[in-house]
């Protein structure tokens, strides 16, 4: 999820009453809720390098186990340097663990996924439940936090209730979105299987703003079918896309050569539904790799990688 969502979760947890466990409780929860995203520094080495590193080490069980202690120690140290006094290590460890733990749970909910078991396993886990930027979660949590803070400011004894209600409402909304996604997948499978179409994998991705609509990618074995569905309605098929696989590389040496580059190897490892478009212009062939989770065009700002291959490179790759 986006960092505003993580921050609002941290704020709602604080306003639910957890901040009273120790001085600096609110700050600890806000920092902890965003702490795993320290891996954003990997983008300094390029977007493709970021794909290989993000939602891995800092989101895995080892970092999740150690970071609460490190953050709590840092907060106690900050408290002592500022001569504030009162910050307690073990309560802050507990708050840090709650905040840090909330982060990969939220990240699990979208189609990007998270690598829970890093560094012991590089496997991705996907929830396919919420769009990465969900304004309804923002509104629910934001309203709860603001109402809670207002009541607290004016001395209301029940100031914790709005934040707790917001957390409950956001949880209920998420559960509803999970069911919407599963119903969409089941409907697509039913319709395509009835038509004799194989459906080894079906992705029903949440889209912005509209909770009952899903963007669909169907793995048909030899290729992909994309389309859309609204819960309660029928699957609306769109276009067919080729599947990037070793068998397709045999048909086009440009695809094989492009796929063997380090950047493409990383991108294809990360992609769940990798397809491609081959663009031949003059002496250069450009292979556009596309992850159909996020893109349908090489011009998309995310989920694509373009690899140029010169005619000279292709000539060298041909057997003599």
mmCIF file of C-alpha atoms in Angstrom:
data_model
loop_
_atom_site.group_PDB
_atom_site.id
_atom_site.type_symbol
_atom_site.label_atom_id
_atom_site.label_comp_id
_atom_site.label_asym_id
_atom_site.label_seq_id
_atom_site.Cartn_x
_atom_site.Cartn_y
_atom_site.Cartn_z
ATOM 1 C CA UNK A 1 0.000 0.000 0.000
ATOM 2 C CA UNK A 2 1.038 3.630 -0.323
ATOM 3 C CA UNK A 3 2.744 5.448 2.525
ATOM 4 C CA UNK A 4 -0.246 7.644 3.321
ATOM 5 C CA UNK A 5 -2.208 4.477 4.052
ATOM 6 C CA UNK A 6 0.592 3.114 6.252
ATOM 7 C CA UNK A 7 0.797 6.435 8.100
ATOM 8 C CA UNK A 8 -2.960 6.545 8.676
ATOM 9 C CA UNK A 9 -2.875 3.015 10.071
ATOM 10 C CA UNK A 10 -0.103 4.041 12.460
ATOM 11 C CA UNK A 11 -2.077 7.125 13.496
ATOM 12 C CA UNK A 12 -5.279 5.121 13.998
ATOM 13 C CA UNK A 13 -3.436 2.581 16.134
ATOM 14 C CA UNK A 14 -2.029 5.423 18.225
ATOM 15 C CA UNK A 15 -5.429 7.094 18.630
ATOM 16 C CA UNK A 16 -7.029 3.763 19.532
ATOM 17 C CA UNK A 17 -5.204 4.126 22.830
ATOM 18 C CA UNK A 18 -1.894 2.429 22.139
ATOM 19 C CA UNK A 19 0.020 5.701 22.338
ATOM 20 C CA UNK A 20 -0.624 5.792 26.082
ATOM 21 C CA UNK A 21 1.641 2.775 26.614
ATOM 22 C CA UNK A 22 4.737 4.994 26.629
ATOM 23 C CA UNK A 23 5.887 8.526 25.874
ATOM 24 C CA UNK A 24 6.788 8.778 22.172
ATOM 25 C CA UNK A 25 4.165 6.119 21.494
ATOM 26 C CA UNK A 26 2.578 7.999 18.596
ATOM 27 C CA UNK A 27 5.905 8.781 16.937
ATOM 28 C CA UNK A 28 7.000 5.171 17.344
ATOM 29 C CA UNK A 29 3.844 3.817 15.709
ATOM 30 C CA UNK A 30 4.044 6.282 12.811
ATOM 31 C CA UNK A 31 7.690 5.465 12.117
ATOM 32 C CA UNK A 32 7.209 1.723 12.577
ATOM 33 C CA UNK A 33 4.251 1.636 10.190
ATOM 34 C CA UNK A 34 6.517 2.995 7.423
ATOM 35 C CA UNK A 35 9.863 1.506 8.463
ATOM 36 C CA UNK A 36 9.973 -1.455 6.031
ATOM 37 C CA UNK A 37 9.837 1.004 3.132
ATOM 38 C CA UNK A 38 13.443 1.957 3.831
ATOM 39 C CA UNK A 39 14.078 -0.283 0.830
ATOM 40 C CA UNK A 40 12.963 2.636 -1.358
ATOM 41 C CA UNK A 41 16.636 3.630 -1.414
ATOM 42 C CA UNK A 42 17.142 0.794 -3.915
ATOM 43 C CA UNK A 43 15.463 2.979 -6.556
ATOM 44 C CA UNK A 44 18.637 5.064 -6.568
ATOM 45 C CA UNK A 45 20.178 2.209 -8.579
ATOM 46 C CA UNK A 46 17.343 2.313 -11.117
ATOM 47 C CA UNK A 47 13.769 1.108 -11.371
ATOM 48 C CA UNK A 48 14.715 -2.425 -12.379
ATOM 49 C CA UNK A 49 17.111 -2.791 -9.450
ATOM 50 C CA UNK A 50 14.284 -1.590 -7.250
ATOM 51 C CA UNK A 51 12.048 -4.407 -8.485
ATOM 52 C CA UNK A 52 14.627 -6.965 -7.388
ATOM 53 C CA UNK A 53 15.106 -5.471 -3.926
ATOM 54 C CA UNK A 54 11.797 -3.916 -2.866
ATOM 55 C CA UNK A 55 9.366 -5.720 -0.580
ATOM 56 C CA UNK A 56 12.008 -8.290 0.214
ATOM 57 C CA UNK A 57 14.697 -7.948 2.859
ATOM 58 C CA UNK A 58 13.029 -5.161 4.839
ATOM 59 C CA UNK A 59 9.624 -6.869 4.615
ATOM 60 C CA UNK A 60 10.811 -10.375 5.534
ATOM 61 C CA UNK A 61 10.675 -12.261 8.810
ATOM 62 C CA UNK A 62 14.267 -11.514 9.814
ATOM 63 C CA UNK A 63 13.920 -7.735 9.515
ATOM 64 C CA UNK A 64 10.450 -7.830 11.060
ATOM 65 C CA UNK A 65 11.898 -9.665 14.060
ATOM 66 C CA UNK A 66 14.850 -7.334 14.613
ATOM 67 C CA UNK A 67 13.552 -3.893 13.650
ATOM 68 C CA UNK A 68 11.180 -3.431 16.640
ATOM 69 C CA UNK A 69 14.125 -3.710 19.035
ATOM 70 C CA UNK A 70 16.267 -1.359 16.960
ATOM 71 C CA UNK A 71 13.508 1.225 16.639
ATOM 72 C CA UNK A 72 12.648 1.063 20.340
ATOM 73 C CA UNK A 73 16.312 1.528 21.254
ATOM 74 C CA UNK A 74 16.533 4.511 18.901
ATOM 75 C CA UNK A 75 13.426 6.089 20.407
ATOM 76 C CA UNK A 76 14.695 5.625 23.973
ATOM 77 C CA UNK A 77 18.032 7.120 22.915
ATOM 78 C CA UNK A 78 16.250 10.073 21.333
ATOM 79 C CA UNK A 79 14.245 10.525 24.519
ATOM 80 C CA UNK A 80 17.391 10.611 26.632
ATOM 81 C CA UNK A 81 19.254 12.994 24.338
ATOM 82 C CA UNK A 82 16.286 15.337 24.420
ATOM 83 C CA UNK A 83 16.148 14.958 28.202
ATOM 84 C CA UNK A 84 12.443 14.299 27.996
ATOM 85 C CA UNK A 85 12.426 11.216 30.210
ATOM 86 C CA UNK A 86 9.798 8.542 30.565
ATOM 87 C CA UNK A 87 10.142 6.551 27.337
ATOM 88 C CA UNK A 88 10.093 2.855 28.223
ATOM 89 C CA UNK A 89 11.972 0.331 26.125
ATOM 90 C CA UNK A 90 9.744 -2.751 26.320
ATOM 91 C CA UNK A 91 6.424 -0.974 25.727
ATOM 92 C CA UNK A 92 8.065 0.734 22.743
ATOM 93 C CA UNK A 93 9.240 -2.663 21.467
ATOM 94 C CA UNK A 94 5.610 -3.799 21.553
ATOM 95 C CA UNK A 95 4.384 -0.695 19.743
ATOM 96 C CA UNK A 96 7.176 -1.035 17.176
ATOM 97 C CA UNK A 97 6.260 -4.666 16.550
ATOM 98 C CA UNK A 98 2.606 -3.738 15.976
ATOM 99 C CA UNK A 99 3.496 -0.902 13.618
ATOM 100 C CA UNK A 100 6.153 -2.822 11.698
ATOM 101 C CA UNK A 101 3.931 -5.898 11.479
ATOM 102 C CA UNK A 102 1.068 -3.877 10.015
ATOM 103 C CA UNK A 103 3.208 -2.859 7.051
ATOM 104 C CA UNK A 104 3.715 -6.200 5.239
ATOM 105 C CA UNK A 105 0.158 -7.211 6.110
ATOM 106 C CA UNK A 106 -1.091 -4.198 4.167
ATOM 107 C CA UNK A 107 1.401 -4.732 1.341
ATOM 108 C CA UNK A 108 0.226 -8.321 1.037
ATOM 109 C CA UNK A 109 -3.225 -7.047 0.096
ATOM 110 C CA UNK A 110 -2.331 -5.756 -3.380
ATOM 111 C CA UNK A 111 -1.152 -7.361 -6.600
ATOM 112 C CA UNK A 112 2.491 -6.330 -6.132
ATOM 113 C CA UNK A 113 2.852 -8.755 -3.254
ATOM 114 C CA UNK A 114 5.493 -9.194 -0.583
ATOM 115 C CA UNK A 115 8.301 -11.643 0.158
ATOM 116 C CA UNK A 116 7.449 -12.631 3.717
ATOM 117 C CA UNK A 117 10.174 -15.225 4.154
ATOM 118 C CA UNK A 118 13.214 -13.196 3.098
ATOM 119 C CA UNK A 119 16.098 -13.895 3.408
ATOM 120 C CA UNK A 120 15.226 -17.589 3.725
ATOM 121 C CA UNK A 121 13.006 -17.714 0.646
ATOM 122 C CA UNK A 122 12.550 -15.386 -2.323
ATOM 123 C CA UNK A 123 8.960 -16.472 -2.906
ATOM 124 C CA UNK A 124 6.311 -13.793 -3.504
ATOM 125 C CA UNK A 125 2.915 -13.842 -1.781
ATOM 126 C CA UNK A 126 -0.056 -11.938 -3.217
ATOM 127 C CA UNK A 127 -3.405 -10.928 -1.740
ATOM 128 C CA UNK A 128 -4.955 -9.300 -4.863
ATOM 129 C CA UNK A 129 -7.486 -7.539 -2.626
ATOM 130 C CA UNK A 130 -6.897 -3.766 -2.576
ATOM 131 C CA UNK A 131 -5.526 -1.338 -5.139
ATOM 132 C CA UNK A 132 -2.215 0.052 -3.929
ATOM 133 C CA UNK A 133 -3.810 3.503 -3.471
ATOM 134 C CA UNK A 134 -7.291 3.020 -2.019
ATOM 135 C CA UNK A 135 -9.082 6.292 -1.295
ATOM 136 C CA UNK A 136 -11.838 4.529 0.670
ATOM 137 C CA UNK A 137 -9.293 3.234 3.173
ATOM 138 C CA UNK A 138 -7.860 6.751 3.349
ATOM 139 C CA UNK A 139 -11.283 8.227 4.080
ATOM 140 C CA UNK A 140 -12.234 5.648 6.698
ATOM 141 C CA UNK A 141 -8.975 5.883 8.611
ATOM 142 C CA UNK A 142 -8.542 9.623 8.134
ATOM 143 C CA UNK A 143 -12.035 10.389 9.421
ATOM 144 C CA UNK A 144 -11.538 8.156 12.437
ATOM 145 C CA UNK A 145 -8.196 9.715 13.321
ATOM 146 C CA UNK A 146 -9.473 13.289 12.967
ATOM 147 C CA UNK A 147 -12.596 12.623 15.033
ATOM 148 C CA UNK A 148 -10.536 10.902 17.705
ATOM 149 C CA UNK A 149 -8.037 13.764 17.898
ATOM 150 C CA UNK A 150 -10.849 16.311 18.081
ATOM 151 C CA UNK A 151 -12.569 14.489 20.932
ATOM 152 C CA UNK A 152 -9.285 14.112 22.772
ATOM 153 C CA UNK A 153 -8.522 17.815 22.361
ATOM 154 C CA UNK A 154 -11.847 18.759 23.914
ATOM 155 C CA UNK A 155 -11.544 16.309 26.792
ATOM 156 C CA UNK A 156 -13.934 13.619 25.605
ATOM 157 C CA UNK A 157 -13.620 10.413 27.606
ATOM 158 C CA UNK A 158 -14.495 8.295 24.574
ATOM 159 C CA UNK A 159 -11.839 9.756 22.271
ATOM 160 C CA UNK A 160 -10.464 6.298 21.427
ATOM 161 C CA UNK A 161 -13.719 5.033 19.942
ATOM 162 C CA UNK A 162 -13.608 6.784 16.524
ATOM 163 C CA UNK A 163 -10.132 5.407 15.778
ATOM 164 C CA UNK A 164 -11.140 1.921 16.855
ATOM 165 C CA UNK A 165 -14.297 2.137 14.762
ATOM 166 C CA UNK A 166 -12.247 3.294 11.761
ATOM 167 C CA UNK A 167 -9.861 0.351 12.116
ATOM 168 C CA UNK A 168 -12.839 -1.995 12.329
ATOM 169 C CA UNK A 169 -14.529 -0.413 9.319
ATOM 170 C CA UNK A 170 -11.333 -0.578 7.247
ATOM 171 C CA UNK A 171 -10.946 -4.239 8.190
ATOM 172 C CA UNK A 172 -14.553 -4.985 7.207
ATOM 173 C CA UNK A 173 -14.085 -3.123 3.911
ATOM 174 C CA UNK A 174 -10.933 -5.135 3.196
ATOM 175 C CA UNK A 175 -12.725 -8.403 3.894
ATOM 176 C CA UNK A 176 -15.486 -7.317 1.539
ATOM 177 C CA UNK A 177 -12.952 -6.483 -1.167
ATOM 178 C CA UNK A 178 -11.363 -9.900 -0.690
ATOM 179 C CA UNK A 179 -14.728 -11.565 -1.287
ATOM 180 C CA UNK A 180 -15.408 -9.358 -4.326
ATOM 181 C CA UNK A 181 -12.109 -10.460 -5.851
ATOM 182 C CA UNK A 182 -12.740 -14.144 -5.201
ATOM 183 C CA UNK A 183 -16.250 -13.945 -6.638
ATOM 184 C CA UNK A 184 -14.864 -12.248 -9.743
ATOM 185 C CA UNK A 185 -12.258 -14.992 -10.228
ATOM 186 C CA UNK A 186 -14.896 -17.695 -9.748
ATOM 187 C CA UNK A 187 -17.230 -16.076 -12.290
ATOM 188 C CA UNK A 188 -14.483 -15.733 -14.911
ATOM 189 C CA UNK A 189 -13.428 -19.351 -14.428
ATOM 190 C CA UNK A 190 -17.026 -20.554 -14.672
ATOM 191 C CA UNK A 191 -17.715 -18.698 -17.916
ATOM 192 C CA UNK A 192 -14.451 -19.623 -19.632
ATOM 193 C CA UNK A 193 -14.492 -23.258 -18.516
ATOM 194 C CA UNK A 194 -18.068 -23.539 -19.799
ATOM 195 C CA UNK A 195 -16.765 -22.287 -23.151
ATOM 196 C CA UNK A 196 -13.994 -24.889 -23.118
ATOM 197 C CA UNK A 197 -11.209 -22.432 -22.305
ATOM 198 C CA UNK A 198 -8.463 -23.574 -19.945
ATOM 199 C CA UNK A 199 -7.835 -21.215 -17.008
ATOM 200 C CA UNK A 200 -4.685 -22.283 -15.114
ATOM 201 C CA UNK A 201 -4.456 -18.836 -13.511
ATOM 202 C CA UNK A 202 -6.910 -15.956 -13.240
ATOM 203 C CA UNK A 203 -6.075 -12.558 -11.791
ATOM 204 C CA UNK A 204 -8.888 -10.158 -10.888
ATOM 205 C CA UNK A 205 -7.065 -6.951 -9.990
ATOM 206 C CA UNK A 206 -8.745 -4.202 -7.974
ATOM 207 C CA UNK A 207 -8.846 -0.851 -9.733
ATOM 208 C CA UNK A 208 -8.905 2.708 -8.348
ATOM 209 C CA UNK A 209 -12.081 4.181 -6.819
ATOM 210 C CA UNK A 210 -14.562 1.515 -8.004
ATOM 211 C CA UNK A 211 -14.691 -1.374 -5.507
ATOM 212 C CA UNK A 212 -16.960 -3.677 -7.539
ATOM 213 C CA UNK A 213 -14.949 -3.633 -10.789
ATOM 214 C CA UNK A 214 -11.958 -5.804 -11.566
ATOM 215 C CA UNK A 215 -9.314 -5.825 -14.293
ATOM 216 C CA UNK A 216 -8.833 -9.424 -15.420
ATOM 217 C CA UNK A 217 -5.862 -11.369 -16.770
ATOM 218 C CA UNK A 218 -6.405 -15.010 -17.704
ATOM 219 C CA UNK A 219 -3.522 -17.396 -18.284
ATOM 220 C CA UNK A 220 -4.796 -19.642 -21.073
ATOM 221 C CA UNK A 221 -1.673 -21.765 -21.209
ATOM 222 C CA UNK A 222 -0.309 -20.617 -24.558
ATOM 223 C CA UNK A 223 -1.052 -16.948 -23.981
ATOM 224 C CA UNK A 224 -3.066 -14.437 -21.996
ATOM 225 C CA UNK A 225 -6.569 -13.049 -22.323
ATOM 226 C CA UNK A 226 -7.284 -9.694 -20.699
ATOM 227 C CA UNK A 227 -10.669 -8.213 -19.930
ATOM 228 C CA UNK A 228 -12.841 -6.852 -17.152
ATOM 229 C CA UNK A 229 -15.709 -7.833 -14.903
ATOM 230 C CA UNK A 230 -18.151 -6.144 -12.558
ATOM 231 C CA UNK A 231 -19.369 -8.200 -9.630
ATOM 232 C CA UNK A 232 -22.808 -9.527 -10.463
ATOM 233 C CA UNK A 233 -22.098 -9.183 -14.180
ATOM 234 C CA UNK A 234 -20.387 -11.222 -16.866
ATOM 235 C CA UNK A 235 -16.770 -11.308 -17.939
ATOM 236 C CA UNK A 236 -16.053 -8.880 -20.780
ATOM 237 C CA UNK A 237 -13.122 -10.308 -22.762
ATOM 238 C CA UNK A 238 -10.655 -8.000 -24.424
ATOM 239 C CA UNK A 239 -7.471 -8.732 -26.340
ATOM 240 C CA UNK A 240 -5.152 -11.735 -26.457
ATOM 241 C CA UNK A 241 -1.472 -11.366 -25.584
ATOM 242 C CA UNK A 242 1.505 -13.659 -26.187
ATOM 243 C CA UNK A 243 3.136 -15.272 -23.182
ATOM 244 C CA UNK A 244 6.822 -14.660 -22.713
ATOM 245 C CA UNK A 245 8.289 -18.130 -22.200
ATOM 246 C CA UNK A 246 11.346 -20.062 -23.434
ATOM 247 C CA UNK A 247 9.183 -21.572 -26.190
ATOM 248 C CA UNK A 248 8.439 -18.128 -27.622
ATOM 249 C CA UNK A 249 12.126 -17.268 -27.581
ATOM 250 C CA UNK A 250 12.706 -20.096 -30.049
ATOM 251 C CA UNK A 251 10.408 -18.340 -32.528
ATOM 252 C CA UNK A 252 12.116 -14.949 -32.360
ATOM 253 C CA UNK A 253 15.831 -14.549 -31.562
ATOM 254 C CA UNK A 254 15.260 -10.887 -30.680
ATOM 255 C CA UNK A 255 13.029 -11.911 -27.772
ATOM 256 C CA UNK A 256 15.588 -14.458 -26.607
ATOM 257 C CA UNK A 257 18.441 -11.961 -26.784
ATOM 258 C CA UNK A 258 16.458 -9.244 -25.021
ATOM 259 C CA UNK A 259 15.348 -11.648 -22.292
ATOM 260 C CA UNK A 260 18.957 -12.612 -21.574
ATOM 261 C CA UNK A 261 19.989 -9.075 -20.597
ATOM 262 C CA UNK A 262 20.394 -8.497 -16.825
ATOM 263 C CA UNK A 263 17.632 -5.889 -16.691
ATOM 264 C CA UNK A 264 15.152 -8.108 -18.534
ATOM 265 C CA UNK A 265 16.063 -11.138 -16.437
ATOM 266 C CA UNK A 266 15.233 -9.145 -13.307
ATOM 267 C CA UNK A 267 12.012 -7.773 -14.773
ATOM 268 C CA UNK A 268 10.822 -11.183 -15.954
ATOM 269 C CA UNK A 269 11.583 -12.732 -12.566
ATOM 270 C CA UNK A 270 9.411 -10.067 -10.927
ATOM 271 C CA UNK A 271 6.567 -10.110 -13.472
ATOM 272 C CA UNK A 272 3.562 -12.368 -12.811
ATOM 273 C CA UNK A 273 2.016 -12.157 -16.284
ATOM 274 C CA UNK A 274 4.928 -11.323 -18.612
ATOM 275 C CA UNK A 275 4.095 -10.560 -22.221
ATOM 276 C CA UNK A 276 5.966 -8.741 -24.970
ATOM 277 C CA UNK A 277 5.679 -6.611 -28.086
ATOM 278 C CA UNK A 278 8.376 -6.651 -30.759
ATOM 279 C CA UNK A 279 8.859 -3.318 -32.524
ATOM 280 C CA UNK A 280 11.092 -3.482 -35.600
ATOM 281 C CA UNK A 281 12.213 -0.137 -36.976
ATOM 282 C CA UNK A 282 15.155 0.246 -39.313
ATOM 283 C CA UNK A 283 18.322 -1.321 -37.943
ATOM 284 C CA UNK A 284 17.001 -1.656 -34.402
ATOM 285 C CA UNK A 285 14.522 -4.074 -32.903
ATOM 286 C CA UNK A 286 12.980 -3.042 -29.591
ATOM 287 C CA UNK A 287 11.472 -5.758 -27.429
ATOM 288 C CA UNK A 288 8.958 -4.328 -24.973
ATOM 289 C CA UNK A 289 8.345 -6.614 -22.011
ATOM 290 C CA UNK A 290 5.048 -5.932 -20.261
ATOM 291 C CA UNK A 291 3.611 -7.240 -16.998
ATOM 292 C CA UNK A 292 -0.104 -7.407 -17.704
ATOM 293 C CA UNK A 293 -0.870 -6.790 -14.035
ATOM 294 C CA UNK A 294 -0.078 -3.138 -14.606
ATOM 295 C CA UNK A 295 0.243 -2.296 -18.275
ATOM 296 C CA UNK A 296 -1.174 -2.874 -21.737
ATOM 297 C CA UNK A 297 1.181 -0.556 -23.608
ATOM 298 C CA UNK A 298 4.961 0.014 -23.711
ATOM 299 C CA UNK A 299 4.255 3.671 -22.948
ATOM 300 C CA UNK A 300 2.864 2.849 -19.500
ATOM 301 C CA UNK A 301 4.831 4.417 -16.664
ATOM 302 C CA UNK A 302 5.045 1.192 -14.653
ATOM 303 C CA UNK A 303 5.211 -2.507 -15.406
ATOM 304 C CA UNK A 304 7.159 -2.267 -18.655
ATOM 305 C CA UNK A 305 10.742 -2.623 -19.832
ATOM 306 C CA UNK A 306 12.073 -1.858 -23.320
ATOM 307 C CA UNK A 307 15.240 -3.547 -24.585
ATOM 308 C CA UNK A 308 16.755 -2.369 -27.900
ATOM 309 C CA UNK A 309 18.573 -4.963 -30.009
ATOM 310 C CA UNK A 310 20.613 -3.843 -33.005
ATOM 311 C CA UNK A 311 20.664 -5.714 -36.300
ATOM 312 C CA UNK A 312 24.385 -6.324 -35.752
ATOM 313 C CA UNK A 313 23.656 -8.067 -32.448
ATOM 314 C CA UNK A 314 21.027 -10.226 -34.112
ATOM 315 C CA UNK A 315 23.423 -11.141 -36.912
ATOM 316 C CA UNK A 316 26.039 -12.254 -34.402
ATOM 317 C CA UNK A 317 23.487 -14.411 -32.587
ATOM 318 C CA UNK A 318 22.574 -16.413 -35.685
ATOM 319 C CA UNK A 319 24.396 -19.708 -36.195
ATOM 320 C CA UNK A 320 26.895 -19.655 -39.030
#
